[in-house]
Coordinates of C-alpha atoms and ligand atoms in Angstrom, one line a residue:
M1 CA -98.0 -57.2 -38.8
K2 CA -100.1 -54.7 -40.6
I3 CA -102.7 -53.1 -38.3
G4 CA -105.6 -50.8 -39.2
F5 CA -107.6 -48.8 -36.7
F6 CA -110.9 -47.4 -37.9
E7 CA -113.2 -44.8 -36.5
L8 CA -110.5 -42.9 -34.6
E9 CA -110.6 -39.3 -33.3
Q10 CA -107.3 -37.3 -33.3
W11 CA -106.8 -37.6 -29.5
E12 CA -107.2 -41.4 -29.8
K13 CA -104.6 -41.5 -32.6
D14 CA -102.2 -39.6 -30.3
Y15 CA -103.0 -41.8 -27.3
L16 CA -102.4 -45.0 -29.3
A17 CA -99.4 -43.9 -31.2
D18 CA -96.9 -44.7 -28.4
K19 CA -98.6 -47.9 -27.5
M20 CA -98.6 -49.2 -31.0
S21 CA -95.2 -48.0 -32.2
A22 CA -93.3 -51.2 -31.7
L23 CA -95.9 -53.4 -33.3
G24 CA -95.3 -52.8 -37.0
E25 CA -97.1 -50.8 -39.7
V26 CA -100.1 -49.1 -38.2
A27 CA -102.7 -47.2 -40.2
M28 CA -105.1 -44.9 -38.3
I29 CA -108.2 -44.2 -40.3
D30 CA -111.0 -41.7 -39.4
S31 CA -113.8 -43.4 -41.2
I32 CA -116.0 -46.4 -40.3
L33 CA -115.3 -49.8 -41.9
T34 CA -118.3 -51.1 -43.8
A35 CA -119.0 -52.7 -47.2
E36 CA -119.8 -49.1 -48.4
N37 CA -116.6 -47.7 -46.9
L38 CA -113.9 -50.1 -47.8
P39 CA -110.3 -48.9 -47.3
T40 CA -108.0 -48.7 -50.3
E41 CA -105.5 -50.9 -48.5
N42 CA -106.6 -54.5 -48.2
D43 CA -103.6 -56.2 -46.6
F44 CA -104.5 -55.6 -42.9
E45 CA -103.8 -58.6 -40.6
I46 CA -105.4 -57.0 -37.6
I47 CA -108.2 -54.4 -37.6
S48 CA -109.7 -52.5 -34.7
V49 CA -113.2 -51.0 -35.1
F50 CA -116.0 -49.4 -33.1
V51 CA -119.7 -50.3 -33.2
N52 CA -120.5 -48.2 -36.3
S53 CA -118.4 -50.5 -38.5
I54 CA -120.1 -53.6 -39.8
I55 CA -117.8 -56.6 -40.3
D56 CA -119.7 -58.8 -42.7
A57 CA -118.8 -61.0 -45.7
R58 CA -118.2 -58.1 -48.0
V59 CA -115.7 -56.5 -45.6
L60 CA -114.0 -59.9 -44.9
D61 CA -113.7 -60.6 -48.7
H62 CA -111.9 -57.3 -49.0
L63 CA -109.4 -58.2 -46.3
P64 CA -108.0 -61.7 -47.2
N65 CA -105.0 -61.5 -44.8
L66 CA -107.2 -60.7 -41.8
K67 CA -106.4 -62.7 -38.6
L68 CA -107.9 -60.6 -35.8
V69 CA -110.7 -58.1 -35.3
V70 CA -110.5 -56.1 -32.1
T71 CA -113.7 -54.2 -31.4
R72 CA -113.3 -51.3 -29.1
S73 CA -116.7 -52.1 -27.4
T74 CA -118.3 -54.7 -25.2
G75 CA -121.0 -55.6 -27.7
F76 CA -120.0 -57.4 -30.8
D77 CA -123.3 -57.7 -32.7
H78 CA -121.8 -55.6 -35.5
I79 CA -119.4 -58.4 -36.4
D80 CA -120.4 -61.7 -38.1
L81 CA -118.8 -64.0 -35.5
D82 CA -119.6 -67.3 -37.3
L83 CA -118.2 -66.1 -40.6
C84 CA -115.1 -64.8 -38.8
K85 CA -114.7 -68.2 -37.1
S86 CA -115.2 -70.1 -40.3
R87 CA -112.4 -68.0 -42.0
G88 CA -110.0 -68.4 -39.0
V89 CA -110.4 -64.7 -38.0
A90 CA -110.3 -64.2 -34.2
V91 CA -112.5 -61.6 -32.6
A92 CA -111.7 -59.8 -29.3
N93 CA -113.7 -57.3 -27.4
V94 CA -113.4 -55.1 -24.3
P95 CA -115.4 -57.0 -21.8
S96 CA -115.4 -54.3 -19.1
Y97 CA -114.7 -50.7 -19.3
G98 CA -117.9 -49.0 -18.8
E99 CA -120.0 -50.8 -16.2
D100 CA -120.1 -47.7 -14.0
T101 CA -120.2 -45.4 -17.0
V102 CA -123.2 -47.0 -18.7
A103 CA -125.0 -47.4 -15.3
E104 CA -124.6 -43.7 -14.5
Y105 CA -125.9 -42.9 -18.0
T106 CA -129.0 -45.1 -17.4
F107 CA -129.8 -42.9 -14.4
A108 CA -129.1 -39.7 -16.4
L109 CA -131.9 -40.9 -18.8
L110 CA -134.1 -41.9 -15.9
L111 CA -133.8 -38.7 -13.9
N112 CA -134.4 -36.6 -17.1
L113 CA -137.6 -38.6 -17.6
S114 CA -138.7 -38.6 -13.9
R115 CA -138.2 -34.9 -13.4
K116 CA -138.8 -33.7 -17.0
V117 CA -135.4 -32.0 -17.1
H118 CA -135.3 -32.1 -20.9
L119 CA -138.7 -30.5 -21.2
S120 CA -137.9 -27.9 -18.5
F121 CA -134.6 -27.0 -20.2
D122 CA -136.3 -26.8 -23.7
R123 CA -139.1 -24.5 -22.3
I124 CA -136.7 -21.9 -20.9
R125 CA -134.4 -22.0 -23.9
E126 CA -137.2 -21.8 -26.5
T127 CA -139.8 -19.6 -24.8
G128 CA -138.1 -18.0 -21.8
S129 CA -141.0 -19.2 -19.7
F130 CA -140.4 -20.3 -16.1
S131 CA -143.9 -21.8 -15.8
L132 CA -144.1 -25.2 -14.1
D133 CA -147.2 -26.2 -16.1
G134 CA -146.8 -29.8 -17.2
L135 CA -143.4 -30.3 -15.6
R136 CA -144.5 -32.2 -12.5
G137 CA -142.5 -35.4 -12.1
F138 CA -142.2 -38.4 -9.7
D139 CA -139.8 -39.6 -7.0
L140 CA -137.6 -42.6 -7.6
K141 CA -137.6 -43.5 -3.9
G142 CA -139.9 -46.4 -3.3
K143 CA -140.4 -47.2 -7.0
T144 CA -139.8 -50.7 -8.3
L145 CA -137.0 -51.0 -10.9
G146 CA -137.1 -54.0 -13.1
V147 CA -133.5 -54.8 -14.3
I148 CA -133.4 -57.2 -17.3
G149 CA -129.8 -58.6 -17.4
T150 CA -127.7 -58.5 -14.2
G151 CA -124.2 -58.6 -15.7
R152 CA -121.6 -56.0 -15.1
I153 CA -123.8 -53.0 -16.1
G154 CA -127.0 -54.3 -14.6
R155 CA -125.3 -54.9 -11.3
N156 CA -124.0 -51.3 -11.2
V157 CA -127.5 -50.1 -12.1
I158 CA -128.8 -52.0 -9.1
E159 CA -126.2 -50.4 -6.8
I160 CA -127.2 -46.9 -7.9
A161 CA -130.9 -47.8 -7.6
T162 CA -130.2 -48.9 -4.0
G163 CA -128.7 -45.5 -3.3
F164 CA -132.0 -43.9 -4.5
N165 CA -133.9 -46.3 -2.1
M166 CA -135.7 -48.0 -5.0
N167 CA -136.9 -51.6 -4.8
V168 CA -135.2 -53.8 -7.3
I169 CA -136.5 -56.9 -9.1
A170 CA -134.5 -58.6 -11.8
Y171 CA -134.5 -61.2 -14.5
D172 CA -131.4 -63.0 -15.8
P173 CA -131.3 -66.6 -17.2
K174 CA -128.1 -66.9 -15.1
P175 CA -129.1 -65.3 -11.8
N176 CA -126.4 -64.2 -9.4
A177 CA -127.9 -65.4 -6.1
E178 CA -125.0 -64.2 -3.9
Y179 CA -125.1 -60.7 -5.3
A180 CA -128.9 -60.6 -5.0
A181 CA -128.6 -61.6 -1.3
K182 CA -125.9 -58.9 -0.8
M183 CA -127.9 -56.2 -2.5
N184 CA -131.3 -57.3 -1.3
Y185 CA -133.1 -57.8 -4.6
Q186 CA -135.2 -60.6 -5.9
Y187 CA -135.0 -62.6 -9.2
L188 CA -138.3 -63.3 -10.9
E189 CA -139.3 -64.7 -14.2
L190 CA -139.1 -62.2 -17.1
N191 CA -142.9 -61.8 -17.3
D192 CA -143.2 -61.1 -13.6
V193 CA -140.5 -58.5 -13.7
L194 CA -142.3 -56.8 -16.6
A195 CA -145.7 -57.0 -14.7
Q196 CA -144.4 -55.6 -11.4
A197 CA -141.9 -52.9 -12.3
D198 CA -142.6 -49.2 -12.4
I199 CA -139.5 -48.7 -14.6
V200 CA -138.0 -51.4 -16.8
T201 CA -134.3 -51.2 -17.9
L202 CA -132.5 -53.4 -20.4
H203 CA -128.9 -54.6 -19.9
V204 CA -128.8 -57.6 -22.1
P205 CA -126.5 -58.4 -25.0
Y206 CA -128.1 -58.5 -28.4
T207 CA -128.0 -61.9 -30.1
E208 CA -130.3 -63.8 -32.5
A209 CA -132.0 -65.2 -29.4
S210 CA -132.6 -61.8 -27.8
H211 CA -134.0 -60.2 -31.0
H212 CA -137.2 -58.3 -30.0
L213 CA -136.9 -59.6 -26.5
I214 CA -139.3 -56.8 -25.7
D215 CA -142.3 -56.9 -28.1
A216 CA -145.9 -55.8 -28.2
E217 CA -146.9 -58.6 -25.8
S218 CA -144.2 -57.6 -23.3
F219 CA -145.4 -54.0 -23.3
Q220 CA -148.9 -55.3 -22.7
R221 CA -147.7 -57.2 -19.6
M222 CA -146.2 -54.1 -18.1
K223 CA -148.0 -51.8 -15.7
K224 CA -149.9 -49.0 -17.4
G225 CA -147.7 -45.9 -17.1
V226 CA -144.4 -47.8 -16.9
Y227 CA -141.2 -46.0 -17.9
F228 CA -138.8 -47.9 -20.2
L229 CA -135.0 -47.6 -20.6
N230 CA -132.7 -49.1 -23.2
T231 CA -129.0 -48.5 -23.0
A232 CA -128.2 -52.0 -24.3
R233 CA -129.0 -52.5 -28.0
G234 CA -131.8 -51.3 -30.3
P235 CA -132.9 -54.5 -31.8
L236 CA -133.7 -56.0 -28.3
V237 CA -136.9 -54.0 -28.7
D238 CA -139.7 -54.1 -31.4
T239 CA -139.6 -50.4 -32.2
M240 CA -143.1 -50.3 -33.7
A241 CA -144.5 -52.0 -30.6
L242 CA -142.8 -49.4 -28.4
V243 CA -144.3 -46.6 -30.5
G244 CA -147.7 -48.2 -30.1
A245 CA -147.3 -48.6 -26.3
L246 CA -146.2 -44.9 -26.0
R247 CA -149.1 -43.7 -28.1
S248 CA -151.7 -45.7 -26.1
G249 CA -150.2 -44.4 -22.7
Q250 CA -149.3 -48.0 -21.7
V251 CA -145.7 -46.7 -21.6
A252 CA -145.5 -43.2 -20.1
G253 CA -142.0 -42.4 -21.2
A254 CA -138.8 -43.9 -22.6
G255 CA -135.1 -43.2 -22.4
L256 CA -133.3 -44.7 -25.4
D257 CA -129.6 -44.5 -26.0
V258 CA -129.8 -47.2 -28.7
L259 CA -132.3 -47.7 -31.5
E260 CA -133.1 -50.5 -33.9
E261 CA -131.5 -49.4 -37.3
E262 CA -129.6 -46.6 -35.5
G263 CA -126.8 -47.1 -38.2
V264 CA -129.3 -46.1 -40.9
I265 CA -130.9 -43.2 -39.1
K266 CA -127.4 -41.8 -38.3
D267 CA -126.4 -41.6 -41.9
E268 CA -129.6 -41.7 -44.0
L269 CA -128.3 -39.7 -46.9
N270 CA -125.4 -42.0 -47.4
V271 CA -127.5 -45.2 -47.1
L272 CA -130.0 -43.8 -49.6
T273 CA -127.5 -42.6 -52.1
S274 CA -125.4 -45.8 -51.9
G275 CA -128.6 -47.7 -52.6
K276 CA -127.7 -50.4 -50.0
L277 CA -131.1 -50.7 -48.3
E278 CA -131.3 -54.5 -48.4
G279 CA -131.1 -56.1 -45.0
H280 CA -132.4 -52.9 -43.3
D281 CA -135.8 -52.7 -41.7
L282 CA -137.2 -49.5 -43.1
K283 CA -140.3 -49.8 -40.9
A284 CA -138.0 -49.6 -37.8
V285 CA -136.3 -46.5 -39.3
L286 CA -139.7 -44.8 -39.6
A287 CA -140.5 -45.8 -36.1
D288 CA -137.2 -44.4 -34.9
H289 CA -138.3 -41.0 -36.3
L290 CA -141.6 -41.2 -34.5
L291 CA -139.7 -41.8 -31.2
V292 CA -137.4 -38.9 -31.8
D293 CA -140.4 -36.6 -32.2
M294 CA -142.2 -37.7 -29.0
P295 CA -141.9 -35.3 -26.0
N296 CA -142.0 -38.1 -23.5
V297 CA -139.1 -40.0 -25.2
I298 CA -135.4 -39.1 -24.8
V299 CA -133.3 -40.5 -27.7
T300 CA -129.5 -40.1 -27.4
P301 CA -126.9 -41.1 -30.0
H302 CA -125.4 -44.3 -28.4
N303 CA -123.6 -42.1 -26.0
A304 CA -123.7 -44.1 -22.8
F305 CA -120.1 -45.3 -23.0
N306 CA -118.8 -41.9 -23.9
T307 CA -116.6 -40.6 -21.0
W308 CA -112.9 -39.8 -21.1
E309 CA -112.3 -42.4 -18.4
A310 CA -114.2 -45.2 -20.2
L311 CA -112.6 -44.3 -23.6
K312 CA -109.1 -44.5 -22.2
R313 CA -109.9 -47.9 -20.6
I314 CA -111.2 -49.0 -24.0
L315 CA -108.0 -48.0 -25.8
D316 CA -105.8 -49.6 -23.2
T317 CA -107.6 -53.0 -23.4
S318 CA -107.8 -52.9 -27.2
A319 CA -104.0 -52.1 -27.4
D320 CA -103.4 -55.0 -25.0
N321 CA -105.6 -57.3 -27.1
I322 CA -103.4 -56.5 -30.1
K323 CA -100.1 -56.7 -28.3
N324 CA -101.0 -60.1 -26.8
F325 CA -102.0 -61.4 -30.2
V326 CA -98.7 -60.2 -31.8
A327 CA -96.9 -61.9 -28.9
G328 CA -98.7 -65.2 -29.6
S329 CA -101.3 -65.2 -26.8
L330 CA -105.0 -64.3 -27.1
S331 CA -107.0 -62.1 -24.8
N332 CA -110.7 -61.3 -24.5
L333 CA -111.7 -63.6 -27.4
V334 CA -115.4 -63.8 -28.2
N335 CA -115.4 -66.5 -31.0
Ligands
LIG401 P1 -122.5 -58.7 -19.4 O1 -122.1 -59.8 -20.3 O2 -121.7 -58.5 -18.2 O3 -124.0 -59.0 -18.8 C1 -125.1 -59.4 -19.6 C2 -126.1 -60.1 -18.8 O4 -127.3 -60.3 -19.5 C3 -125.6 -61.5 -18.3 O5 -125.7 -61.6 -16.9 C4 -126.5 -62.5 -19.1 O6 -126.7 -63.7 -18.4 C5 -127.7 -61.7 -19.2 N1 -128.6 -62.1 -20.3 C6 -128.3 -62.7 -21.5 N2 -129.4 -62.9 -22.2 C7 -130.5 -62.5 -21.4 C8 -131.9 -62.4 -21.6 N3 -132.4 -62.9 -22.7 N4 -132.6 -61.8 -20.6 C9 -132.0 -61.3 -19.5 N5 -130.7 -61.4 -19.3 C10 -129.9 -61.9 -20.2 O7 -122.7 -57.4 -20.3 P2 -122.7 -55.9 -19.8 O8 -121.3 -55.4 -19.7 O9 -123.5 -55.7 -18.6 O10 -123.3 -55.2 -21.0 C11 -124.7 -55.4 -21.4 C12 -124.9 -54.8 -22.8 O11 -124.9 -53.4 -22.7 C13 -123.8 -55.2 -23.8 O12 -124.0 -56.4 -24.4 C14 -123.9 -54.0 -24.8 O13 -124.7 -54.4 -25.9 C15 -124.6 -52.9 -24.0 N6 -123.6 -51.8 -23.9 C16 -124.1 -50.5 -24.3 C17 -123.3 -49.4 -24.3 C18 -123.7 -48.1 -24.8 O14 -122.9 -47.2 -25.0 N7 -125.0 -47.8 -24.9 C19 -121.9 -49.5 -23.8 C20 -121.6 -50.8 -23.3 C21 -122.4 -51.9 -23.4

């Protein structure tokens, strides 16, 4: 079978080379796979991509032999699942590799916000001043953390929060009562979590149904001075509404590893010069820029998954997904 890996770094190519050697012709390609970045080869039967690749009709049209898409991620909102299904293309993901990794990162963002570490660091670097002016923070102990989505990552966030002696409340349409009893947290309706939390953190998959799960009304329901974290997916949040809530002081600070339209903001020059602006929300791109410039907002480049341990787990599972498919069995299918 002809296999194409996209978005690979050199160490990943080296790591995969042995694992893939018996499976046929394998191309290891540095660039992303999108309609604007189509490979010259078009006879791949299996492709493996990361979240910056967009698998839509134009990409699928270019790859008529395609049978399997293996995404090296948990989320799969960058792949048109229905279209893949209708064309008989299976899609597999890596359901768990980073539950500790992303949960730890959530607290990296939270502790930076709560203790103004980013501002302290910038001040000394940029001015040489050791003044504490404006750098007073707050304790996490005793604060109420509202966890939206108590799947693998959300549950790890709850464990870490417990270590900080925080109170936890949570919302999930499929609550895990046994775990809640064990970890001593309470499930509430979404609006009640939003109203009672000092810090709200999102750990929900992005789907059509969860688009703008957090909108202007949601921010209004929150406590004045709430802190807001998103390490899940950008379009879960109405970005303009978040900008408004930060400007009014309704939200005191935000830690965002993901942004609506992060694909565009990462590569604006390319998007502009390729002229492919249709389907993108340019208002959200502008709002992203406003967020990046706010001192009480930490924006990071979709980095929460990015540890050596997590990446090796991702490559191992992705290689297994491909090996299993070649051997006639399917693993970690999402469509
Ligand atoms: P999971 O599938 O284990 O858990 C998701 C939970 O969200 C489930 O319990 C589900 O019932 C719940 N849920 C679904 N819709 C909901 C809604 N509308 N409101 C509240 N809860 C809802 O997923 P996991 O592993 O915890 O990952 C969560 C998300 O984190 C992924 O879908 C992915 O988008 C994101 N992620 C981000 C990474 C990063 O680098 N920033 C890395 C890995 C995942």
